[in-house]
Amino acid sequence: MADYHDDLRLAHSLADTADAATMARFQALDLKVETKPDMTPVSEADRAAEELIRAGLQEARPGDAILGEEYGVEGSGPRRWVVDPIDGTKNYVRGVPVWATLIALMEEGESGFQPVVGVVSAPALGRRWWAAKGLGAFTGAGLAEGRRIGVSRVASLADASFAYSSLGGWEERGRLDAFLDLTRACWRTRAYGDFWPYMMVAEGSVDLCAEPELSLWDMAAVAVVVQEAGGSYTGLDGLPGPHSGNAAASNGLLHEELLSRLGGGGTPAG
């Protein structure tokens, strides 16, 4: 099995650099915010954080490709770093502390590119999560202070906590009725949004979550954390990994029913 310790250390170092940049501008009164062509916001902090991460990767891993939300693809080859400089930009620009920098390493294999390293750093919450293939999933202040995490053992929707981002996306895709039926079947529902529900699935404090539309940079890092914590991460179509354009994550025990209720079908996958 490949050894990802050095890549994981690098991802933590890159996250430290990004955290310093994003926290320096968080809640700044003069923060510059623009609207991208897809009508989503981007701040100067998004761009600065991605530039810093790219510079660090170009120095430390010059042979690896990079895909980032703000600056696209650079390079090619069997290893690709995938970066979302601020996942939760709408929260960031409004002063809500639920946002994170997502850094993942993906490697090419028989089933295409799959994430093998992921770091999710939420400095305004004082939280960080990370994982590497075969090494498990952890949370803590850093590598030296990590605590291993794992998914829950809840096996019934009636006892399950379900997290999501919003209702609008489900309505736009004609799945609102199925989504609402799922929420009614669960013990508890909360709209935490963005990266956070996936990290709570990995920690075992939430049992399942799903989103109807996502990009690769939203998913690559969180997918490997959920999987290494013992959970399942697929698209709503049941295909494993972060390539379906949407996501379903669970403790594994609830995954088949999650997919069935949201119209995806398929077999649970780790």
CSV table of C-alpha atoms in Angstrom, one decimal, residues 24-240:
chain,number,residue,atom,x,y,z
A,24,ALA,CA,-6.9,37.6,8.5
A,25,ARG,CA,-9.8,38.8,6.2
A,26,PHE,CA,-12.7,37.1,8.0
A,27,GLN,CA,-15.3,39.7,9.0
A,28,ALA,CA,-13.1,42.5,7.5
A,29,LEU,CA,-15.3,45.5,6.7
A,30,ASP,CA,-13.4,46.2,3.5
A,31,LEU,CA,-13.5,42.6,2.2
A,32,LYS,CA,-13.9,42.6,-1.6
A,33,VAL,CA,-16.6,40.3,-3.0
A,34,GLU,CA,-17.5,39.7,-6.6
A,35,THR,CA,-20.1,37.6,-8.4
A,36,LYS,CA,-18.8,34.9,-10.7
A,37,PRO,CA,-20.5,34.0,-14.0
A,38,ASP,CA,-22.4,31.2,-12.3
A,39,MET,CA,-23.8,33.8,-9.9
A,40,THR,CA,-21.9,32.5,-6.9
A,41,PRO,CA,-19.8,34.9,-4.8
A,42,VAL,CA,-16.0,34.9,-4.7
A,43,SER,CA,-14.0,37.0,-2.2
A,44,GLU,CA,-10.4,38.2,-2.4
A,45,ALA,CA,-9.7,35.7,0.4
A,46,ASP,CA,-10.9,32.8,-1.8
A,47,ARG,CA,-8.4,33.8,-4.5
A,48,ALA,CA,-5.6,34.6,-2.1
A,49,ALA,CA,-5.9,31.2,-0.3
A,50,GLU,CA,-5.9,29.3,-3.5
A,51,GLU,CA,-2.9,31.2,-4.8
A,52,LEU,CA,-1.0,30.3,-1.6
A,53,ILE,CA,-1.9,26.6,-1.8
A,54,ARG,CA,-0.9,26.5,-5.5
A,55,ALA,CA,2.4,28.1,-4.8
A,56,GLY,CA,3.1,25.6,-2.0
A,57,LEU,CA,2.2,22.7,-4.3
A,58,GLN,CA,4.3,24.0,-7.2
A,59,GLU,CA,7.3,24.1,-4.9
A,60,ALA,CA,6.7,20.8,-3.0
A,61,ARG,CA,5.1,18.7,-5.7
A,62,PRO,CA,6.0,20.2,-9.1
A,63,GLY,CA,5.1,17.1,-11.0
A,64,ASP,CA,1.6,16.9,-9.7
A,65,ALA,CA,-1.5,18.5,-11.3
A,66,ILE,CA,-3.7,21.0,-9.5
A,67,LEU,CA,-7.4,21.6,-9.8
A,68,GLY,CA,-8.8,24.5,-7.9
A,69,GLU,CA,-12.2,26.2,-7.8
A,70,GLU,CA,-11.0,29.6,-8.7
A,71,TYR,CA,-8.1,29.0,-11.2
A,72,GLY,CA,-9.0,25.7,-12.9
A,73,VAL,CA,-6.6,22.9,-13.9
A,74,GLU,CA,-2.9,23.1,-14.1
A,75,GLY,CA,-0.7,20.2,-15.2
A,76,SER,CA,-1.5,16.6,-15.8
A,77,GLY,CA,-0.5,13.1,-14.6
A,78,PRO,CA,-1.6,10.4,-12.3
A,79,ARG,CA,-1.7,12.6,-9.2
A,80,ARG,CA,-4.0,15.6,-8.9
A,81,TRP,CA,-4.5,17.9,-5.9
A,82,VAL,CA,-8.1,19.3,-5.7
A,83,VAL,CA,-8.6,22.5,-3.8
A,84,ASP,CA,-11.6,24.5,-2.6
A,85,PRO,CA,-10.0,27.5,-0.9
A,86,ILE,CA,-13.2,28.5,1.0
A,87,ASP,CA,-16.1,26.0,1.0
A,88,GLY,CA,-18.9,28.1,2.3
A,89,THR,CA,-18.1,31.4,0.7
A,90,LYS,CA,-21.6,32.8,1.3
A,91,ASN,CA,-21.1,32.1,5.0
A,92,TYR,CA,-17.6,33.6,4.9
A,93,VAL,CA,-18.7,36.9,3.4
A,94,ARG,CA,-21.6,37.2,5.9
A,95,GLY,CA,-19.5,36.5,8.9
A,96,VAL,CA,-20.9,33.1,9.6
A,97,PRO,CA,-18.0,30.9,10.9
A,98,VAL,CA,-19.1,27.7,9.1
A,99,TRP,CA,-16.6,27.5,6.2
A,100,ALA,CA,-13.5,25.5,5.5
A,101,THR,CA,-10.5,25.1,3.2
A,102,LEU,CA,-10.6,21.7,1.5
A,103,ILE,CA,-7.4,20.1,0.2
A,104,ALA,CA,-7.4,16.6,-1.4
A,105,LEU,CA,-5.0,14.5,-3.3
A,106,MET,CA,-6.5,12.2,-5.9
A,107,GLU,CA,-4.6,9.4,-7.7
A,108,GLU,CA,-5.5,7.6,-10.9
A,109,GLY,CA,-6.4,4.0,-10.7
A,110,GLU,CA,-8.5,1.3,-12.4
A,111,SER,CA,-11.7,3.2,-11.5
A,112,GLY,CA,-10.4,6.6,-12.5
A,113,PHE,CA,-9.2,9.3,-10.1
A,114,GLN,CA,-10.1,8.7,-6.5
A,115,PRO,CA,-9.2,10.7,-3.3
A,116,VAL,CA,-6.5,9.3,-1.2
A,117,VAL,CA,-5.7,12.2,1.1
A,118,GLY,CA,-8.0,14.9,2.5
A,119,VAL,CA,-7.8,17.8,4.9
A,120,VAL,CA,-10.8,19.9,5.9
A,121,SER,CA,-9.8,22.9,8.0
A,122,ALA,CA,-12.4,25.2,9.6
A,123,PRO,CA,-10.3,27.8,11.5
A,124,ALA,CA,-13.2,30.0,12.5
A,125,LEU,CA,-14.7,26.9,14.2
A,126,GLY,CA,-11.4,25.9,15.6
A,127,ARG,CA,-11.7,22.5,14.0
A,128,ARG,CA,-9.8,20.3,11.5
A,129,TRP,CA,-10.4,16.9,10.1
A,130,TRP,CA,-8.1,14.7,7.9
A,131,ALA,CA,-7.6,11.3,6.5
A,132,ALA,CA,-5.5,9.2,4.1
A,133,LYS,CA,-6.2,6.0,2.4
A,134,GLY,CA,-5.5,3.1,4.7
A,135,LEU,CA,-4.5,5.4,7.7
A,136,GLY,CA,-7.9,6.2,9.1
A,137,ALA,CA,-9.7,9.5,9.8
A,138,PHE,CA,-8.8,12.0,12.6
A,139,THR,CA,-9.8,15.3,14.1
A,140,GLY,CA,-7.7,17.7,16.2
A,141,ALA,CA,-5.5,20.8,16.1
A,142,GLY,CA,-2.9,19.0,13.9
A,143,LEU,CA,-1.2,15.7,13.1
A,144,ALA,CA,0.5,15.5,16.5
A,145,GLU,CA,-2.8,16.0,18.4
A,146,GLY,CA,-5.2,13.9,16.3
A,147,ARG,CA,-8.0,11.8,17.7
A,148,ARG,CA,-9.3,9.0,15.6
A,149,ILE,CA,-12.9,9.2,14.6
A,150,GLY,CA,-15.5,6.8,13.3
A,151,VAL,CA,-19.1,6.7,12.1
A,152,SER,CA,-22.1,5.8,14.2
A,153,ARG,CA,-23.8,2.4,14.5
A,154,VAL,CA,-27.3,3.8,14.1
A,155,ALA,CA,-29.2,1.3,12.0
A,156,SER,CA,-32.7,2.7,11.7
A,157,LEU,CA,-33.9,5.9,10.2
A,158,ALA,CA,-36.3,6.4,13.1
A,159,ASP,CA,-33.2,6.8,15.3
A,160,ALA,CA,-31.1,8.7,12.8
A,161,SER,CA,-29.9,12.3,12.5
A,162,PHE,CA,-30.1,13.6,8.9
A,163,ALA,CA,-28.2,16.7,7.7
A,164,TYR,CA,-28.6,18.7,4.5
A,165,SER,CA,-27.8,22.2,3.1
A,166,SER,CA,-31.1,23.6,1.8
A,167,LEU,CA,-34.4,22.7,0.2
A,168,GLY,CA,-34.1,24.7,-3.0
A,169,GLY,CA,-31.8,22.3,-4.8
A,170,TRP,CA,-34.0,19.3,-4.2
A,171,GLU,CA,-37.1,21.3,-5.5
A,172,GLU,CA,-35.3,22.4,-8.6
A,173,ARG,CA,-34.5,18.7,-9.4
A,174,GLY,CA,-38.0,17.4,-8.8
A,175,ARG,CA,-36.9,15.5,-5.7
A,176,LEU,CA,-38.4,17.6,-3.0
A,177,ASP,CA,-41.2,15.3,-2.1
A,178,ALA,CA,-38.8,12.3,-1.7
A,179,PHE,CA,-36.5,14.5,0.3
A,180,LEU,CA,-39.3,15.6,2.7
A,181,ASP,CA,-40.4,12.0,3.1
A,182,LEU,CA,-36.9,11.1,4.1
A,183,THR,CA,-36.8,13.9,6.7
A,184,ARG,CA,-40.1,12.8,8.2
A,185,ALA,CA,-38.7,9.3,8.6
A,186,CYS,CA,-35.7,10.4,10.5
A,187,TRP,CA,-35.5,11.2,14.2
A,188,ARG,CA,-33.8,14.6,13.7
A,189,THR,CA,-33.0,16.9,10.8
A,190,ARG,CA,-30.7,20.0,10.7
A,191,ALA,CA,-29.5,22.2,7.8
A,192,TYR,CA,-25.9,22.6,8.7
A,193,GLY,CA,-24.6,23.0,5.2
A,194,ASP,CA,-21.4,22.7,3.2
A,195,PHE,CA,-18.6,20.5,4.5
A,196,TRP,CA,-19.8,20.2,8.1
A,197,PRO,CA,-22.5,17.5,7.8
A,198,TYR,CA,-19.9,15.2,6.2
A,199,MET,CA,-17.5,15.7,9.0
A,200,MET,CA,-20.2,15.0,11.5
A,201,VAL,CA,-21.1,11.8,9.7
A,202,ALA,CA,-17.4,10.9,10.0
A,203,GLU,CA,-17.4,11.7,13.7
A,204,GLY,CA,-20.6,9.8,14.3
A,205,SER,CA,-22.7,12.8,15.6
A,206,VAL,CA,-24.8,12.7,12.4
A,207,ASP,CA,-25.8,9.5,10.7
A,208,LEU,CA,-26.5,10.6,7.1
A,209,CYS,CA,-26.5,13.6,4.7
A,210,ALA,CA,-27.0,14.3,1.1
A,211,GLU,CA,-26.8,17.2,-1.4
A,212,PRO,CA,-28.3,17.3,-5.0
A,213,GLU,CA,-25.6,19.4,-6.7
A,214,LEU,CA,-21.9,19.6,-6.0
A,215,SER,CA,-18.5,20.1,-7.7
A,216,LEU,CA,-15.5,17.8,-7.4
A,217,TRP,CA,-13.7,20.4,-5.2
A,218,ASP,CA,-16.6,20.3,-2.8
A,219,MET,CA,-16.4,16.5,-2.4
A,220,ALA,CA,-12.9,15.1,-2.8
A,221,ALA,CA,-11.5,15.9,0.6
A,222,VAL,CA,-14.7,15.1,2.5
A,223,ALA,CA,-15.2,11.8,0.7
A,224,VAL,CA,-11.9,10.3,1.9
A,225,VAL,CA,-12.6,11.4,5.5
A,226,VAL,CA,-16.0,9.8,5.5
A,227,GLN,CA,-14.7,6.6,3.9
A,228,GLU,CA,-11.7,6.3,6.2
A,229,ALA,CA,-14.0,6.8,9.2
A,230,GLY,CA,-15.8,3.7,8.1
A,231,GLY,CA,-18.7,5.4,6.3
A,232,SER,CA,-20.1,5.3,2.8
A,233,TYR,CA,-19.7,8.1,0.3
A,234,THR,CA,-21.4,7.9,-3.1
A,235,GLY,CA,-23.4,9.9,-5.6
A,236,LEU,CA,-27.2,9.7,-5.4
A,237,ASP,CA,-26.8,7.2,-8.3
A,238,GLY,CA,-24.9,4.9,-5.9
A,239,LEU,CA,-21.6,5.2,-7.7
A,240,PRO,CA,-18.7,5.3,-5.1
